[in-house]
GROMACS .gro file of C-alpha atoms in nm:
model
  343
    1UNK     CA    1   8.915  11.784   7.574
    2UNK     CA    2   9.227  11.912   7.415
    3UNK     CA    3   9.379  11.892   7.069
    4UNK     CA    4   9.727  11.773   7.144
    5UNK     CA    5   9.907  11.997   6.913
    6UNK     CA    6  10.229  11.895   6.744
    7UNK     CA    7  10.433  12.065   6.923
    8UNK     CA    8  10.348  11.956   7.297
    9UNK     CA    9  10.300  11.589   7.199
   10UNK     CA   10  10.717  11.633   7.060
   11UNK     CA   11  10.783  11.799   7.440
   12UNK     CA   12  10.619  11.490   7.627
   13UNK     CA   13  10.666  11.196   7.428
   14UNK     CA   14  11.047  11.206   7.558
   15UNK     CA   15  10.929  11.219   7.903
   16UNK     CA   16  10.606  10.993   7.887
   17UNK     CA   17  10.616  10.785   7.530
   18UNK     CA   18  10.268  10.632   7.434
   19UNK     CA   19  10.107  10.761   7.692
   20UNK     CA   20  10.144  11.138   7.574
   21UNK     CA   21   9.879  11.157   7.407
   22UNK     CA   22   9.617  11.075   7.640
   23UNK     CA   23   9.788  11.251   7.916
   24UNK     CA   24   9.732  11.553   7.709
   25UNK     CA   25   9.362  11.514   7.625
   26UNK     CA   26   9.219  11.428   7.966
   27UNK     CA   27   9.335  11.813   8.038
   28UNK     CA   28   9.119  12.107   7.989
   29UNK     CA   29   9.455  12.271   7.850
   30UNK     CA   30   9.490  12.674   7.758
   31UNK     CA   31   9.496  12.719   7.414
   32UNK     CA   32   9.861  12.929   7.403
   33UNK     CA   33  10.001  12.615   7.341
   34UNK     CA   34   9.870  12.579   6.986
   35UNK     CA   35  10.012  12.902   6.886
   36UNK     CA   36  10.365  12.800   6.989
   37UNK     CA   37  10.598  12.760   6.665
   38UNK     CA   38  10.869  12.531   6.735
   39UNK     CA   39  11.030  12.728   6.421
   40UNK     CA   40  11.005  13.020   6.649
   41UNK     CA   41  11.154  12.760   6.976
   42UNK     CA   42  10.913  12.676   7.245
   43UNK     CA   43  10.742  12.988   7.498
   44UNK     CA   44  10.768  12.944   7.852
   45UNK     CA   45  10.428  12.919   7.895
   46UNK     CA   46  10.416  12.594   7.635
   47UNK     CA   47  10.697  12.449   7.836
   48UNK     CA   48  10.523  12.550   8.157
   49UNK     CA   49  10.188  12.342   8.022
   50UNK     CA   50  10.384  12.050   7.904
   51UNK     CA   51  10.548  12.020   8.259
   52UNK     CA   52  10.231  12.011   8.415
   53UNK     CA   53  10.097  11.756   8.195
   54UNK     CA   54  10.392  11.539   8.276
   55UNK     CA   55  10.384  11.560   8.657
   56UNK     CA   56  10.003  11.543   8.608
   57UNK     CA   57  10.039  11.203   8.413
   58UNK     CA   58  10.309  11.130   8.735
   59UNK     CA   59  10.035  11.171   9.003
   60UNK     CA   60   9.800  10.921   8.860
   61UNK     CA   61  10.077  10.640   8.832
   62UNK     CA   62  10.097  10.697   9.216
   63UNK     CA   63   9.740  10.776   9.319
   64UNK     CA   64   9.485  10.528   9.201
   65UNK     CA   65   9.195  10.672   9.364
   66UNK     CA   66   9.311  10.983   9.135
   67UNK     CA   67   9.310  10.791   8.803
   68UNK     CA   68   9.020  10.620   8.889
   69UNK     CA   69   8.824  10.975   8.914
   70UNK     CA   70   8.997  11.119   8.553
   71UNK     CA   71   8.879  10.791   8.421
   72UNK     CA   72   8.572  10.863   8.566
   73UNK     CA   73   8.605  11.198   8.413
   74UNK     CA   74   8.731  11.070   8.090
   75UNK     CA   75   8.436  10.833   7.995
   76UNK     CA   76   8.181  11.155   8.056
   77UNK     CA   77   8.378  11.322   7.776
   78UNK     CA   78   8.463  11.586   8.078
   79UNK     CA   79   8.882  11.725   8.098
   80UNK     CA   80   9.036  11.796   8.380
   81UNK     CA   81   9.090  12.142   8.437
   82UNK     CA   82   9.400  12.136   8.710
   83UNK     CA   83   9.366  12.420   8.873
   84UNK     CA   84   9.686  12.339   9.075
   85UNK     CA   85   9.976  12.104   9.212
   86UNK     CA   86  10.098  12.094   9.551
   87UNK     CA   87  10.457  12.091   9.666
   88UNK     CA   88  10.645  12.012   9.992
   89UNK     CA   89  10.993  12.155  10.159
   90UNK     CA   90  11.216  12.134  10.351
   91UNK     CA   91  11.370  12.421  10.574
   92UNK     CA   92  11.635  12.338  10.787
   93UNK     CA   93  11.798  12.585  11.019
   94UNK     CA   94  12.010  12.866  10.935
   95UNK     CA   95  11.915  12.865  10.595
   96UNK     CA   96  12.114  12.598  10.526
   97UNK     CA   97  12.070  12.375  10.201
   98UNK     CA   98  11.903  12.072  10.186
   99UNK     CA   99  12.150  11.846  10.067
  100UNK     CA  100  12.295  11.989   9.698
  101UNK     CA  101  11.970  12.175   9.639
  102UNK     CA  102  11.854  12.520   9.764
  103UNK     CA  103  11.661  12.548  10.127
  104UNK     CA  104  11.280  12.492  10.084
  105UNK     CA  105  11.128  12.660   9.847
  106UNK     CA  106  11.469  12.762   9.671
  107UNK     CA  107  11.411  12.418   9.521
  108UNK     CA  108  11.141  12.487   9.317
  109UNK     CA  109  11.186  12.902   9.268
  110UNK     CA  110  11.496  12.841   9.036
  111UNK     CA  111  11.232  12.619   8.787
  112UNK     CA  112  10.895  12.805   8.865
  113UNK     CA  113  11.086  13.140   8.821
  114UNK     CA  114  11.246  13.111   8.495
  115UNK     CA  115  10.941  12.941   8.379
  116UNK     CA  116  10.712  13.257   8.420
  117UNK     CA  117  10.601  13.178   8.777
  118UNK     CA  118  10.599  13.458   9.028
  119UNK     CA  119  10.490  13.451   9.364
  120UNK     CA  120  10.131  13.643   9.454
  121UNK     CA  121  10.052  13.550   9.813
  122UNK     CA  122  10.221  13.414  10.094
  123UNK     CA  123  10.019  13.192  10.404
  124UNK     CA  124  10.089  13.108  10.675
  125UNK     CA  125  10.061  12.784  10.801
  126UNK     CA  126  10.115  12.782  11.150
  127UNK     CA  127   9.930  12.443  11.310
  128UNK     CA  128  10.188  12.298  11.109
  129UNK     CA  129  10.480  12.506  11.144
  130UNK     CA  130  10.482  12.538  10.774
  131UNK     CA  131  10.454  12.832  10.528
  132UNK     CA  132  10.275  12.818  10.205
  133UNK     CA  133  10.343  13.010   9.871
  134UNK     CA  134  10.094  13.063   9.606
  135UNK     CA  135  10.279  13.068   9.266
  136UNK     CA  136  10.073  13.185   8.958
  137UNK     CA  137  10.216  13.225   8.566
  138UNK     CA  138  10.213  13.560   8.442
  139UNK     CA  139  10.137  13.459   8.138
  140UNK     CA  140   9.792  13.343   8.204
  141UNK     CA  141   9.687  13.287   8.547
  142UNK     CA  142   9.366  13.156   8.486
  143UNK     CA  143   9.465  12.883   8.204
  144UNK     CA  144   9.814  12.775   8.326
  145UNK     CA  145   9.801  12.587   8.678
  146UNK     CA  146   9.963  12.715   8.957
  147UNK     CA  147  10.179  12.596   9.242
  148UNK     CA  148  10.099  12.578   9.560
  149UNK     CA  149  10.450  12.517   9.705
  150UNK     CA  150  10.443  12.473  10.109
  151UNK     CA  151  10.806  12.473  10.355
  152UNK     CA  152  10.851  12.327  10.642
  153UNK     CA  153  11.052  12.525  10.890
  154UNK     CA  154  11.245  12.268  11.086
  155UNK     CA  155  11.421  12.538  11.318
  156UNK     CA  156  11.034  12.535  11.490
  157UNK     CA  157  11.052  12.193  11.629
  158UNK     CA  158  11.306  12.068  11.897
  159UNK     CA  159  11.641  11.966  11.844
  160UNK     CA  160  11.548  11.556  11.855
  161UNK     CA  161  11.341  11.658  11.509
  162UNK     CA  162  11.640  11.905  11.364
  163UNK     CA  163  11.941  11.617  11.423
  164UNK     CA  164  11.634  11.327  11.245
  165UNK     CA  165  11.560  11.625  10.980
  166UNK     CA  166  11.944  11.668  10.902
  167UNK     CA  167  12.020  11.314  10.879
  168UNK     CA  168  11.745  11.248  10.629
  169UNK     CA  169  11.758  11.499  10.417
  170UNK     CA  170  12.116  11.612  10.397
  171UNK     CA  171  12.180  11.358  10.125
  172UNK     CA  172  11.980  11.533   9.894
  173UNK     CA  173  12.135  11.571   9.508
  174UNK     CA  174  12.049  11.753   9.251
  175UNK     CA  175  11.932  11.607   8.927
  176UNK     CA  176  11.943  11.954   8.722
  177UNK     CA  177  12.210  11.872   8.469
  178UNK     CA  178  12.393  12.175   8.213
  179UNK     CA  179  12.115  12.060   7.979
  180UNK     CA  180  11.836  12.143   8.232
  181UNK     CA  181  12.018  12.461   8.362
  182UNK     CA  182  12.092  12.576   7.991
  183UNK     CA  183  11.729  12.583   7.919
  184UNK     CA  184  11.572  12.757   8.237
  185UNK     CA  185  11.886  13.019   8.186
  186UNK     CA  186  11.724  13.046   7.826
  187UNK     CA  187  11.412  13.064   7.924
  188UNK     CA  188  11.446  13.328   8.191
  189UNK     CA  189  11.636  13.533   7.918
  190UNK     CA  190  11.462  13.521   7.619
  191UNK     CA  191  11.140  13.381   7.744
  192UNK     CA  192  11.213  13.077   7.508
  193UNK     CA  193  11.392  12.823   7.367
  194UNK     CA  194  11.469  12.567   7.062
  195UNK     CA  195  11.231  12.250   7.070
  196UNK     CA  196  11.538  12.060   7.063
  197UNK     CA  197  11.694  12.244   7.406
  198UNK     CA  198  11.312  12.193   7.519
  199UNK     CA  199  11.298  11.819   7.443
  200UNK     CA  200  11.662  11.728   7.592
  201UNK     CA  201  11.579  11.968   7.942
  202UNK     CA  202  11.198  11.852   8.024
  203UNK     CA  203  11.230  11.486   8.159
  204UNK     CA  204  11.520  11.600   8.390
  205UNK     CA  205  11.318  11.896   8.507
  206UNK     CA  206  11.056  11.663   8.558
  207UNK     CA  207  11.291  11.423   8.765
  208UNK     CA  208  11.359  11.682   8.989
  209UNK     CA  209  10.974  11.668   9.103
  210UNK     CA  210  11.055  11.326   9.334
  211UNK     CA  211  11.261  11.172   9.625
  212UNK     CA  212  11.672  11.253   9.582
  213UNK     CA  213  11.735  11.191   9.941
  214UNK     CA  214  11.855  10.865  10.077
  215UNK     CA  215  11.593  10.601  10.202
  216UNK     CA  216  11.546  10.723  10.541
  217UNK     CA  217  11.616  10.549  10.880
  218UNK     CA  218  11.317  10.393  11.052
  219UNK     CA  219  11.399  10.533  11.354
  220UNK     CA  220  11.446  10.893  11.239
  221UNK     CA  221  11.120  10.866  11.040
  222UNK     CA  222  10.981  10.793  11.350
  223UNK     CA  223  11.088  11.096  11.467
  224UNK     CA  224  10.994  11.327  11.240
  225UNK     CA  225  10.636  11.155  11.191
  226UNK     CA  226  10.601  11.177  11.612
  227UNK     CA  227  10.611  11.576  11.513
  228UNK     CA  228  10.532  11.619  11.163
  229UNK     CA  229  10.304  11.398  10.943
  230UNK     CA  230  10.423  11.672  10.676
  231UNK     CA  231  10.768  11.585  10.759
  232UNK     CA  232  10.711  11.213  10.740
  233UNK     CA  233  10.563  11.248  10.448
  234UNK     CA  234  10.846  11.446  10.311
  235UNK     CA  235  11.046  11.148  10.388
  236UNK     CA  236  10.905  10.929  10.177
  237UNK     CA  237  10.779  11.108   9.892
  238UNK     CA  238  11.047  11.403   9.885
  239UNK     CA  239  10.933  11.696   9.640
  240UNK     CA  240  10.667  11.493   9.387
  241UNK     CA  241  10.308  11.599   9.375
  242UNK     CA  242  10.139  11.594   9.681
  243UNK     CA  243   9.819  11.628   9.548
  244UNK     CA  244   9.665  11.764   9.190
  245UNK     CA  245   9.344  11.962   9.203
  246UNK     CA  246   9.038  11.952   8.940
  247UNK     CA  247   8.883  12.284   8.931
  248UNK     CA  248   8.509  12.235   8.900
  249UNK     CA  249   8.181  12.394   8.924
  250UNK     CA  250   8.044  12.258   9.205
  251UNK     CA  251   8.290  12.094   9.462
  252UNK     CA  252   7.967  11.960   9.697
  253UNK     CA  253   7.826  11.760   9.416
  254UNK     CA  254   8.152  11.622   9.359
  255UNK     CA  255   8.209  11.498   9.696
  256UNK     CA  256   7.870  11.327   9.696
  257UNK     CA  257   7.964  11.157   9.377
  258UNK     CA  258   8.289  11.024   9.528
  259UNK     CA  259   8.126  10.913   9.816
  260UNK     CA  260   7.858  10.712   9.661
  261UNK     CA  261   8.126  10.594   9.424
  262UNK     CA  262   8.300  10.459   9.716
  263UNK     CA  263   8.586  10.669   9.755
  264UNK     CA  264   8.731  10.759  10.083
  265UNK     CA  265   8.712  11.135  10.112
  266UNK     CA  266   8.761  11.446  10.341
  267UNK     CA  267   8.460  11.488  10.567
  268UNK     CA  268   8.330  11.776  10.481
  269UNK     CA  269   8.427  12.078  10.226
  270UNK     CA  270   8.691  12.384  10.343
  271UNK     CA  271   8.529  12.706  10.261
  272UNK     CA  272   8.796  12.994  10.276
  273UNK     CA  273   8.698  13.349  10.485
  274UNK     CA  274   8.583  13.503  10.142
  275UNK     CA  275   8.333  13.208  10.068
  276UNK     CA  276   8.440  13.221   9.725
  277UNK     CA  277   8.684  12.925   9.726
  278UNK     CA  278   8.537  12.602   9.816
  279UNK     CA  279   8.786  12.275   9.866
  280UNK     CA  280   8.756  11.911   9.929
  281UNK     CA  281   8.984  11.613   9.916
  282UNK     CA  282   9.039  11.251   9.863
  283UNK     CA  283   9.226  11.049  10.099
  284UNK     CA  284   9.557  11.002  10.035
  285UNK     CA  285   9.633  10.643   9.885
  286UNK     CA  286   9.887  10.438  10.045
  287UNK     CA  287  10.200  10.328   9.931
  288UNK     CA  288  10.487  10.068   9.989
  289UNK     CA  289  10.829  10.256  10.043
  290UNK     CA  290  11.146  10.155  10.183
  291UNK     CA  291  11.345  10.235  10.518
  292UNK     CA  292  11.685  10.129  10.651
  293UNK     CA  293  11.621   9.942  11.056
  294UNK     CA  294  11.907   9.999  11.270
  295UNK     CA  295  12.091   9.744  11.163
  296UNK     CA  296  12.112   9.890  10.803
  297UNK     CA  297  11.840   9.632  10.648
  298UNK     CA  298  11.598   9.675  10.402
  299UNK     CA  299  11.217   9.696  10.566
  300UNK     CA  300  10.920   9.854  10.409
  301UNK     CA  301  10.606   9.948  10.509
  302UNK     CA  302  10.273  10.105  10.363
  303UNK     CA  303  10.253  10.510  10.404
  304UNK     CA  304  10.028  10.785  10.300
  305UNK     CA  305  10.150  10.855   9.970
  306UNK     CA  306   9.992  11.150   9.706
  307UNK     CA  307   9.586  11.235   9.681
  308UNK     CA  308   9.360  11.404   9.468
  309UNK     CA  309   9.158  11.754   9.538
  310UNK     CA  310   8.878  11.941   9.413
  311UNK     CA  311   8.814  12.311   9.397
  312UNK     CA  312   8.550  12.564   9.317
  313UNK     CA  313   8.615  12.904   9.275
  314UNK     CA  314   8.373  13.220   9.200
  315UNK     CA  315   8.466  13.563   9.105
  316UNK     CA  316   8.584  13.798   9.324
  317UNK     CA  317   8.361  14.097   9.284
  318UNK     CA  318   8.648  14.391   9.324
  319UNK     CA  319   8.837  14.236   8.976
  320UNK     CA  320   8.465  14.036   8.814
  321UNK     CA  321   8.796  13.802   8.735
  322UNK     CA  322   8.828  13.460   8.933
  323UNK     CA  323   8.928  13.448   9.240
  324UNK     CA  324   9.310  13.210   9.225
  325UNK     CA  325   9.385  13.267   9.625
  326UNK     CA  326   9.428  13.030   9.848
  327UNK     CA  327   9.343  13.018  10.232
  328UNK     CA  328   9.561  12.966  10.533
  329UNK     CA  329   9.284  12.768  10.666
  330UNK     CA  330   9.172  12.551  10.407
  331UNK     CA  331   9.534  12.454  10.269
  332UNK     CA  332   9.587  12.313  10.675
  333UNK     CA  333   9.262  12.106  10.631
  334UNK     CA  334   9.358  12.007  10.329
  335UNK     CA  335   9.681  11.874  10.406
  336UNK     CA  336   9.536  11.631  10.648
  337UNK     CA  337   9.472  11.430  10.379
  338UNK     CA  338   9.815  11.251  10.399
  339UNK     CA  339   9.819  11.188  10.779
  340UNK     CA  340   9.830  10.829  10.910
  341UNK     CA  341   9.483  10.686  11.034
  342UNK     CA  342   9.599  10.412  11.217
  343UNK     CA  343   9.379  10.110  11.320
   0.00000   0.00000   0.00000
């Protein structure tokens, strides 16, 4: 369990109040946050942690069967260590920009960058005409989760898909404001800021970690989810958390626990070519979002919305360090985990 210190409880209590607290302490959390000064301004790396606390804290609000496991986790006086979150894209054709934000993972590069992200490997993802990045902090890899941010290249399906893709997500805006911009600029030079910049910039860079796109049509979502579950899902859920992953020691055991808790889960464990990196799943909880019928009403329906993963990992013997890649494999197993299972 972590200490909060004083100086990531004052980053997070703007964005998450009350709850800061505890959002801190069910987190296995690395301990370069204590050693940030906010005399001195706040480190990328602290403001790095404290965004992944926050979008942690997000996740559970949307994915019960999630909070029900930290709980879980929680009473057995056992953190959370997140070993990483998962991201979705959008590509359109051409390069072009999705809506007032960048194309695909040019959403997320212009915050992970600055931040002390870099990318390390590349996958692709091919069954679903996607393409996965791997983004790790340089500051420490091991302590500080990483991204895994995935884009979906919309120039791979026909042009029925491209015209529903365009319409839906063309409307995108951008919630970074001068505030948010001032402090990744600050960041990227200095490799800090003041706690005050830090305070004022993390619940909008948070609030870029959601939907900004229009509520789709019901008709278009029906074409992109004919395609693309990824796509569909995309629709509803836009850039939040797809899923948050607990890095634990041994990912078989806690599959059997879910199960005989009752949980719905992935069927059996991804192992990646290496062996060393083992991954399961929970199903993805649904959701109640809105759509727009053809005559412009209001409708909603229940979707897959966001889950909640599980990973082991073992040493790679050519480092002795631990091995933080991802497979091409596993990560398209994984994703399943948000595809309709219709009755």
């Amino acid at each position: 369990m972590t200490h909060p210190s004083d100086t990531l409880l004052s980053l997070l209590e703007p964005v998450l109040g009350a709850g800061a607290r505890g959002a801190i302490t069910d987190l296995d959390l690395p301990e370069i946050h204590a050693g940030a000064d906010a005399g001195d301004g706040i480190s990328r790396a602290a403001f790095a942690i404290a965004l992944s606390v926050a979008l942690h804290h997000d996740l559970l609000n949307r994915v019960p069967t999630g909070a029900a496991y930290v709980a879980d986790c929680r009473a057995a006086g056992r953190p959370i260590l997140l070993d990483h979150g998962a991201l979705r894209t959008i590509a359109l054709p051409d390069g072009a920009p999705t809506g007032a934000i960048p194309a695909g993972i040019g959403a997320f590069t212009r915050i992970l960058d600055p931040l002390g992200y870099a990318i390390v490997d590349t996958y692709p993802l091919d069954r679903l005409r996607m393409t996965g990045y791997a983004f790790c902090h340089r500051d420490d890899p091991e302590g500080i989760a990483q991204y895994f941010v995935s884009e979906l290249h919309v120039d791979r399906f026909d042009d029925a898909f491209a015209a529903a893709a365009a319409r839906v997500f063309a409307g995108t805006v951008d919630v970074l404001d001068d505030i948010a911009r001032r402090a990744l600029d600050g960041f990227a030079r200095d490799g800090r800021v003041s706690l005050d910049l830090a305070r004022a910039a993390l619940p909008v860079i948070v609030r870029a970690f959601d939907r900004h796109h229009p509520v789709p049509g019901l008709e278009d979502y029906g074409i992109l989810k004919a395609a693309s579950a990824e796509a569909a899902w995309i629709a509803t859920e836009g850039n939040a958390f797809n899923h948050g992953t607990d890095r634990v020691d041994d990912v078989e055991a806690v599959a059997d626990a879910q199960r005989a808790a009752g949980r719905s889960m992935k069927d059996r464990v991804e192992v990646s070519g290496s062996g060393r990196v083992r991954q399961t799943a929970c199903r993805a909880d649904w959701v109640e979002r809105p759509f727009r019928d053809a005559e412009g009403r209001d409708v909603t329906m229940s979707v897959p919305g966001s889950f909640y993963e599980f990973i082991s990992r073992d040493p790679d013997p050519a480092t002795g360090r631990l091995d933080l890649r991802f497979d091409s494999g596993n990560a398209q197993g994984i994703f399943k985990m948000t595809e309709a299972l219709d009755a």
